[in-house]
Amino acid sequence: MRLGSSLLTLAAGLSAVLASPLSEVHQPNLFRRNGTEDLQAFKGAVLLKNGEQTSCEVALMYTTSGFVSAACLDFMDSTAKTVNMSTTYEVMLSDGLTSSVGKFKASKITPNPNYDPASFANNIAIVEFANTGSSFVNYIASWRDDWTNLYFVRRSLDNATQTTWNQPALTTYAVNSDVSQCASANPLFQLNEQDLLCNQLSTSSIMNASCSIPYASMYGVVDPNAAIGALYSHSAIYGQGNFCNGNKVFNYYILMQNYVHWAMGVIGQKAPVFHTRIAEYTENLDPNYSMKIPTTNVTDGIYVYGGDLYHLKDAEVVTNDKHGLSPGAIAGILLGLLALLGLLGYFIYRKIKEKQASNRVRRWWFFGRFEKEEQPEDVGPPMADPNDPHRPSTYPTQF
């Protein structure tokens, strides 16, 4: 759904969480939403790498900080603990729909210490940047039970150099949608359904209109209020291919509510969160919170993608390398087995032929024995009896 001209904004009744377990009520001067079809009053942001826009959105908290997917970053090694800052990271801020606040260079990026790139568990990071413009506060939707509806949004730039924006894409989604197939497609989701959202929603890629990619962010709605609550994490795709092949795809979004207290320790100030002030509200106070890490990262026949979908690399694709086999590997193994069976059949054939040849020789030898026994024996001269008194001194010669 393309955005209209009505307003979709935060309303009063928001709170700011302190670094301690206590919280204080904070009533900022915010706009009230008049409709459900645009993001006019929300300041959004997109991550740039080396001057090029990525598909990764930044969930802003303040003028100088926000959440971003850790899979969108470049790391020094496979452990994904140290960000490679030789890559130039910038944050492009929008002022509503298509107007721009500016482009700001990242000064510090902190991935969650429990981020697991193999499974995309805890796929979250904090980006901090220098912004000398006017200050603002964006609130994080911090309680899933609050939400009566979900907005999925994708922001994109028309020109990264000139800092011009395309109209954002937005669609609505029901809170209580069936997720049974989501669990069977991704082991991480099976273990952590409370930390992730899943759907099959997509929108056209600005890089290739024939390809449909997931939305970049999710807003939780508590009518008439709304706040950003999740960022795109990864996708599970059935069969070989990517987002352009029309295969069945499940997209997963990481909720930021469990990482608020970790974020406060990173940015050194209270994190602005949005929830209703009712007795049932509970807050995750653990700054070291982590999802359950699956022992199996992928399901057979499924490829998992994450990170910047505009510039996918092999390193950003998780395949069945340890816990399953790709179709190519399966075909290679089958061909190898067929070759071994053929070689085994050849040796068995040789043994049978050799045995048959040996049996023929033994059979002819067996019949030859009877032919020799029917021949008259060659009788020689009798042996002289030394005790015979009539023994002649000589025998006549036989002719």
Coordinates of C-alpha atoms in Angstrom, one line a residue:
M1 CA 0.0 0.0 0.0
R2 CA 1.4 3.4 -0.9
L3 CA 1.2 6.2 1.6
G4 CA -1.4 8.9 1.4
S5 CA -1.4 12.4 2.8
S6 CA -2.9 11.8 6.2
L7 CA -0.9 11.7 9.3
L8 CA 0.4 8.7 11.2
T9 CA 2.1 9.9 14.4
L10 CA 2.9 9.2 18.0
A11 CA 0.5 10.4 20.6
A12 CA 0.6 11.3 24.2
G13 CA 0.9 8.6 26.9
L14 CA 4.4 7.6 26.0
S15 CA 7.0 6.9 28.6
A16 CA 10.8 7.1 28.9
V17 CA 12.6 4.2 30.7
L18 CA 15.4 5.0 33.1
A19 CA 18.6 3.0 33.4
S20 CA 17.3 1.8 36.8
P21 CA 14.3 -0.6 37.2
L22 CA 12.2 2.5 38.0
S23 CA 10.6 4.6 35.2
E24 CA 9.3 8.1 35.0
V25 CA 6.3 9.3 33.1
H26 CA 7.2 11.5 30.2
Q27 CA 4.6 13.5 28.2
P28 CA 6.3 15.0 25.2
N29 CA 4.6 17.3 22.7
L30 CA 3.8 14.9 19.9
F31 CA 1.4 14.8 17.0
R32 CA -1.7 12.7 17.2
R33 CA -2.5 10.3 14.4
N34 CA -5.4 11.3 12.1
G35 CA -5.2 8.3 9.8
T36 CA -3.6 4.9 9.1
E37 CA -2.0 5.4 5.7
D38 CA 1.2 7.5 6.1
L39 CA 4.3 8.2 8.2
Q40 CA 4.3 12.0 7.9
A41 CA 5.4 12.8 11.4
F42 CA 7.9 9.9 11.9
K43 CA 11.5 10.6 11.3
G44 CA 13.0 7.5 9.6
A45 CA 16.5 6.6 8.6
V46 CA 18.5 4.4 6.3
L47 CA 22.0 3.1 6.7
L48 CA 24.6 3.9 3.9
K49 CA 27.8 2.1 3.4
N50 CA 30.6 3.7 1.4
G51 CA 28.1 6.2 0.0
E52 CA 25.6 3.6 -1.2
Q53 CA 22.2 3.1 0.4
T54 CA 21.4 -0.3 1.9
S55 CA 18.1 -2.0 2.5
C56 CA 18.7 -1.6 6.2
E57 CA 16.6 0.9 8.1
V58 CA 17.7 2.5 11.4
A59 CA 15.2 2.7 14.2
L60 CA 16.0 6.1 15.7
M61 CA 15.8 6.8 19.4
Y62 CA 17.3 10.2 19.5
T63 CA 18.9 12.8 17.2
T64 CA 22.2 10.9 17.4
S65 CA 21.4 7.2 17.9
G66 CA 19.3 4.3 16.8
F67 CA 19.0 0.5 16.4
V68 CA 20.1 -1.3 13.2
S69 CA 20.4 -4.9 12.1
A70 CA 23.9 -6.3 13.0
A71 CA 23.8 -8.4 9.8
C72 CA 24.0 -5.1 7.8
L73 CA 27.5 -4.4 9.1
D74 CA 31.0 -5.5 8.0
F75 CA 33.0 -7.3 10.6
M76 CA 36.7 -8.0 11.1
D77 CA 36.2 -11.7 11.3
S78 CA 33.5 -14.4 11.5
T79 CA 32.9 -14.0 15.2
A80 CA 31.2 -10.7 14.4
K81 CA 32.4 -9.0 17.6
T82 CA 34.4 -6.1 16.0
V83 CA 32.9 -3.9 13.3
N84 CA 35.2 -3.1 10.4
M85 CA 35.3 0.7 10.6
S86 CA 37.3 1.0 7.4
T87 CA 33.8 0.8 5.8
T88 CA 32.3 4.3 5.8
Y89 CA 28.9 4.2 7.6
E90 CA 26.4 7.0 7.3
V91 CA 22.9 7.5 8.5
M92 CA 20.4 9.3 6.2
L93 CA 17.5 10.9 8.1
S94 CA 14.1 11.6 6.6
D95 CA 11.8 14.2 8.0
G96 CA 8.5 12.4 7.5
L97 CA 7.9 11.1 3.9
T98 CA 10.2 12.5 1.2
S99 CA 11.9 15.5 2.9
S100 CA 15.3 15.1 4.3
V101 CA 17.0 16.0 7.6
G102 CA 20.5 15.2 6.3
K103 CA 23.3 12.7 6.1
F104 CA 25.5 12.0 9.1
K105 CA 28.6 9.9 9.5
A106 CA 28.6 7.1 12.1
S107 CA 31.0 7.8 14.9
K108 CA 30.4 4.5 16.8
I109 CA 28.7 1.2 16.1
T110 CA 28.1 -1.4 18.8
P111 CA 26.8 -4.9 17.8
N112 CA 25.0 -6.8 20.5
P113 CA 27.6 -9.0 22.3
N114 CA 25.3 -12.0 21.9
Y115 CA 24.9 -11.6 18.1
D116 CA 25.3 -15.0 16.4
P117 CA 25.8 -14.5 12.6
A118 CA 25.3 -18.2 11.9
S119 CA 21.7 -18.2 13.1
F120 CA 20.9 -14.4 13.1
A121 CA 20.1 -14.6 16.9
N122 CA 20.3 -11.2 18.6
N123 CA 20.7 -9.6 15.2
I124 CA 20.8 -6.0 16.6
A125 CA 23.3 -3.2 16.9
I126 CA 23.4 0.5 18.0
V127 CA 24.7 3.1 15.6
E128 CA 25.7 6.5 17.0
F129 CA 26.3 9.5 14.7
A130 CA 27.0 13.3 14.9
N131 CA 24.0 15.4 14.2
T132 CA 24.1 19.1 14.8
G133 CA 20.6 19.7 13.7
S134 CA 17.5 20.1 15.8
S135 CA 17.0 17.5 18.5
F136 CA 14.1 15.0 18.5
V137 CA 12.9 11.8 20.2
N138 CA 11.6 8.7 18.4
Y139 CA 9.9 6.1 20.7
I140 CA 10.4 2.4 20.6
A141 CA 7.3 0.2 21.0
S142 CA 8.2 -1.9 24.0
W143 CA 5.3 -4.1 24.7
R144 CA 4.0 -6.6 22.2
D145 CA 0.8 -7.4 24.1
D146 CA -0.2 -3.8 23.5
W147 CA -0.4 -3.9 19.7
T148 CA -3.8 -4.1 18.0
N149 CA -2.3 -3.9 14.5
L150 CA 1.0 -3.8 12.8
Y151 CA 2.4 -1.5 10.1
F152 CA 5.2 -2.8 7.9
V153 CA 7.3 0.0 6.2
R154 CA 10.1 0.3 3.8
R155 CA 11.9 3.6 3.2
S156 CA 14.3 4.1 0.3
L157 CA 16.3 6.9 -1.3
D158 CA 15.8 8.1 -4.7
N159 CA 19.3 9.6 -4.7
A160 CA 21.8 9.0 -1.9
T161 CA 24.1 11.8 -3.1
Q162 CA 21.3 14.4 -3.3
T163 CA 19.6 13.0 -0.2
T164 CA 16.2 12.7 -1.9
W165 CA 13.7 10.1 -0.8
N166 CA 11.1 7.9 -2.5
Q167 CA 7.6 7.7 -1.1
P168 CA 7.7 5.0 1.7
A169 CA 5.9 1.8 1.1
L170 CA 3.5 0.6 3.9
T171 CA 1.1 -2.2 4.5
T172 CA -0.9 -3.4 7.5
Y173 CA -0.9 -6.8 9.0
A174 CA -3.0 -8.6 11.7
V175 CA -1.4 -9.2 15.0
N176 CA -2.7 -12.8 15.4
S177 CA -1.6 -14.2 12.1
D178 CA -0.8 -17.9 11.8
V179 CA 3.0 -18.6 12.2
S180 CA 3.1 -22.4 12.1
Q181 CA 4.9 -22.5 8.8
C182 CA 7.3 -19.8 10.0
A183 CA 8.5 -22.1 12.8
S184 CA 9.0 -25.1 10.5
A185 CA 11.1 -22.9 8.1
N186 CA 13.5 -21.5 10.7
P187 CA 15.1 -23.1 13.8
L188 CA 15.7 -19.7 15.4
F189 CA 12.0 -18.8 15.2
Q190 CA 11.1 -22.2 16.7
L191 CA 13.0 -21.4 19.9
N192 CA 12.3 -17.7 20.1
E193 CA 8.8 -16.9 18.9
Q194 CA 8.5 -14.2 21.6
D195 CA 11.5 -12.3 20.2
L196 CA 10.6 -12.4 16.5
L197 CA 7.7 -11.5 14.1
C198 CA 7.2 -13.5 10.9
N199 CA 5.2 -13.0 7.7
Q200 CA 5.4 -13.4 3.9
L201 CA 4.9 -9.7 3.1
S202 CA 7.1 -8.1 0.5
T203 CA 7.4 -5.0 -1.7
S204 CA 9.2 -4.3 -4.9
S205 CA 13.0 -3.7 -4.7
I206 CA 14.3 -0.4 -5.9
M207 CA 17.2 -2.2 -7.5
N208 CA 15.0 -4.6 -9.5
A209 CA 11.3 -4.1 -9.8
S210 CA 10.8 -7.8 -10.7
C211 CA 12.2 -8.8 -7.3
S212 CA 10.1 -8.6 -4.1
I213 CA 11.9 -8.0 -0.8
P214 CA 10.7 -7.8 2.8
Y215 CA 9.7 -4.6 4.5
A216 CA 12.5 -3.0 6.6
S217 CA 10.7 -2.1 9.8
M218 CA 7.5 -2.7 11.8
Y219 CA 5.4 -0.2 13.8
G220 CA 3.2 -1.5 16.7
V221 CA -0.2 0.2 16.8
V222 CA -2.2 0.9 20.0
D223 CA -5.0 2.9 18.5
P224 CA -4.6 5.8 18.1
N225 CA -0.9 5.6 18.9
A226 CA 2.0 3.9 17.1
A227 CA 5.8 3.5 17.5
I228 CA 8.5 1.5 15.8
G229 CA 8.9 -1.9 17.3
A230 CA 10.9 -4.2 15.1
L231 CA 13.6 -4.3 12.3
Y232 CA 14.0 -6.8 9.5
S233 CA 16.4 -9.6 10.5
H234 CA 16.5 -12.4 8.0
S235 CA 14.5 -14.5 5.5
A236 CA 14.1 -18.3 4.9
I237 CA 13.6 -19.2 1.2
Y238 CA 12.6 -22.6 0.0
G239 CA 14.8 -24.0 -2.7
Q240 CA 17.8 -22.4 -4.4
G241 CA 17.5 -18.9 -5.6
N242 CA 16.7 -15.6 -3.9
F243 CA 13.9 -13.0 -3.8
C244 CA 13.6 -12.9 -7.6
N245 CA 12.6 -16.5 -8.3
G246 CA 9.1 -16.6 -6.9
N247 CA 10.0 -19.2 -4.3
K248 CA 8.1 -19.5 -0.9
V249 CA 9.7 -16.9 1.5
F250 CA 9.3 -16.3 5.2
N251 CA 10.6 -13.0 6.6
Y252 CA 11.6 -12.5 10.3
Y253 CA 11.8 -9.3 12.2
I254 CA 13.6 -8.8 15.5
L255 CA 11.7 -7.0 18.3
M256 CA 13.7 -4.3 20.1
Q257 CA 11.8 -4.5 23.4
N258 CA 14.2 -6.9 25.0
Y259 CA 17.3 -4.9 24.1
V260 CA 16.3 -1.5 25.5
H261 CA 18.3 -1.8 28.7
W262 CA 21.4 -3.0 26.8
A263 CA 20.9 0.0 24.5
M264 CA 20.8 2.4 27.5
G265 CA 24.2 1.1 28.6
V266 CA 25.6 1.8 25.1
I267 CA 24.3 5.3 24.5
G268 CA 24.6 6.3 28.2
Q269 CA 21.1 7.7 28.6
K270 CA 17.5 6.6 29.1
A271 CA 15.9 4.9 26.1
P272 CA 12.5 6.3 25.0
V273 CA 9.9 3.5 24.8
F274 CA 6.1 3.4 24.1
H275 CA 3.6 1.3 26.0
T276 CA 0.3 1.7 27.8
R277 CA 0.5 2.4 31.5
I278 CA -1.4 -0.7 32.8
A279 CA -0.6 -3.0 35.6
E280 CA 0.1 -6.0 33.3
Y281 CA 3.1 -4.3 31.7
T282 CA 6.4 -6.0 32.4
E283 CA 9.8 -4.9 31.4
N284 CA 12.9 -6.9 30.6
L285 CA 15.6 -5.4 32.8
D286 CA 18.4 -7.7 31.7
P287 CA 21.0 -5.8 29.7
N288 CA 22.7 -9.1 28.7
Y289 CA 19.5 -10.6 27.4
S290 CA 20.0 -13.3 24.7
M291 CA 17.8 -15.4 22.5
K292 CA 18.1 -19.2 22.6
I293 CA 20.8 -20.2 20.1
P294 CA 19.7 -23.1 17.9
T295 CA 22.1 -26.1 17.4
T296 CA 20.9 -26.3 13.8
N297 CA 21.0 -23.0 11.9
V298 CA 19.0 -24.0 8.8
T299 CA 16.3 -26.5 7.7
D300 CA 17.1 -28.9 4.8
G301 CA 16.2 -27.4 1.4
I302 CA 16.0 -23.8 2.8
Y303 CA 18.4 -21.0 2.3
V304 CA 18.6 -18.1 4.8
Y305 CA 19.4 -14.6 3.8
G306 CA 20.1 -11.5 5.9
G307 CA 21.7 -8.1 5.9
D308 CA 21.7 -5.7 3.0
L309 CA 19.4 -7.2 0.4
Y310 CA 20.4 -4.6 -2.2
H311 CA 24.0 -6.0 -2.2
L312 CA 23.8 -9.6 -1.2
K313 CA 27.1 -11.5 -0.8
D314 CA 27.8 -15.2 -0.3
A315 CA 28.9 -14.4 3.3
E316 CA 25.4 -13.2 4.0
V317 CA 23.7 -16.4 2.9
V318 CA 23.4 -19.3 5.4
T319 CA 23.1 -22.6 3.6
N320 CA 22.9 -26.3 4.7
D321 CA 26.7 -26.5 5.0
K322 CA 26.8 -28.3 8.4
H323 CA 23.4 -29.4 9.1
G324 CA 22.0 -30.2 5.7
L325 CA 23.1 -30.6 2.1
S326 CA 22.4 -28.4 -0.9
P327 CA 20.9 -29.9 -4.0
G328 CA 24.2 -29.7 -5.8
A329 CA 26.0 -31.6 -3.0
I330 CA 23.2 -34.2 -2.9
A331 CA 23.6 -34.7 -6.7
G332 CA 27.3 -35.1 -6.4
I333 CA 27.0 -37.7 -3.7
L334 CA 24.4 -39.6 -5.7
L335 CA 26.7 -39.7 -8.7
G336 CA 29.6 -40.9 -6.6
L337 CA 27.4 -43.7 -5.2
L338 CA 26.4 -44.7 -8.7
A339 CA 30.0 -44.8 -9.7
L340 CA 30.9 -47.0 -6.7
L341 CA 28.0 -49.3 -7.5
G342 CA 29.1 -49.6 -11.1
L343 CA 32.7 -50.5 -10.0
L344 CA 31.4 -53.0 -7.5
G345 CA 29.2 -54.6 -10.2
Y346 CA 32.2 -54.9 -12.5
F347 CA 34.3 -56.7 -9.9
I348 CA 31.5 -59.1 -9.1
Y349 CA 31.1 -59.8 -12.8
R350 CA 34.9 -60.6 -13.0
K351 CA 34.7 -62.9 -10.1
I352 CA 31.7 -64.8 -11.6
K353 CA 33.5 -65.2 -14.9
E354 CA 36.7 -66.5 -13.2
K355 CA 34.7 -69.0 -11.2
Q356 CA 32.9 -70.3 -14.3
A357 CA 36.3 -70.7 -16.1
S358 CA 37.7 -72.6 -13.1
N359 CA 34.7 -74.9 -13.0
R360 CA 35.1 -75.9 -16.7
V361 CA 38.8 -76.9 -16.1
R362 CA 37.9 -79.0 -13.1
R363 CA 35.0 -80.7 -15.0
W364 CA 37.3 -81.8 -17.9
W365 CA 39.9 -83.0 -15.5
F366 CA 37.3 -85.1 -13.7
F367 CA 36.2 -86.9 -16.9
G368 CA 39.8 -87.3 -18.0
R369 CA 40.5 -89.4 -14.9
F370 CA 37.9 -92.1 -16.1
E371 CA 39.4 -92.2 -19.6
K372 CA 42.8 -92.9 -18.3
E373 CA 41.5 -95.8 -16.0
E374 CA 40.0 -97.6 -19.0
Q375 CA 43.4 -97.9 -20.7
P376 CA 45.2 -101.3 -20.2
E377 CA 48.1 -101.2 -17.9
D378 CA 51.6 -101.6 -19.2
V379 CA 52.8 -104.9 -17.7
G380 CA 56.5 -105.2 -17.3
P381 CA 58.6 -108.4 -16.7
P382 CA 57.8 -110.3 -13.5
M383 CA 60.0 -109.7 -10.6
A384 CA 62.2 -112.7 -9.6
D385 CA 61.4 -114.5 -6.4
P386 CA 64.7 -114.9 -4.5
N387 CA 63.3 -117.9 -2.6
D388 CA 62.1 -119.9 -5.7
P389 CA 64.5 -122.9 -6.2
H390 CA 63.4 -123.2 -9.7
R391 CA 64.1 -119.6 -10.4
P392 CA 65.8 -119.3 -13.8
S393 CA 68.9 -117.3 -13.9
T394 CA 67.5 -115.2 -16.8
Y395 CA 64.2 -114.3 -18.4
P396 CA 63.5 -114.2 -22.1
T397 CA 63.2 -110.9 -23.6
Q398 CA 59.6 -109.8 -24.4
F399 CA 58.8 -108.4 -27.8

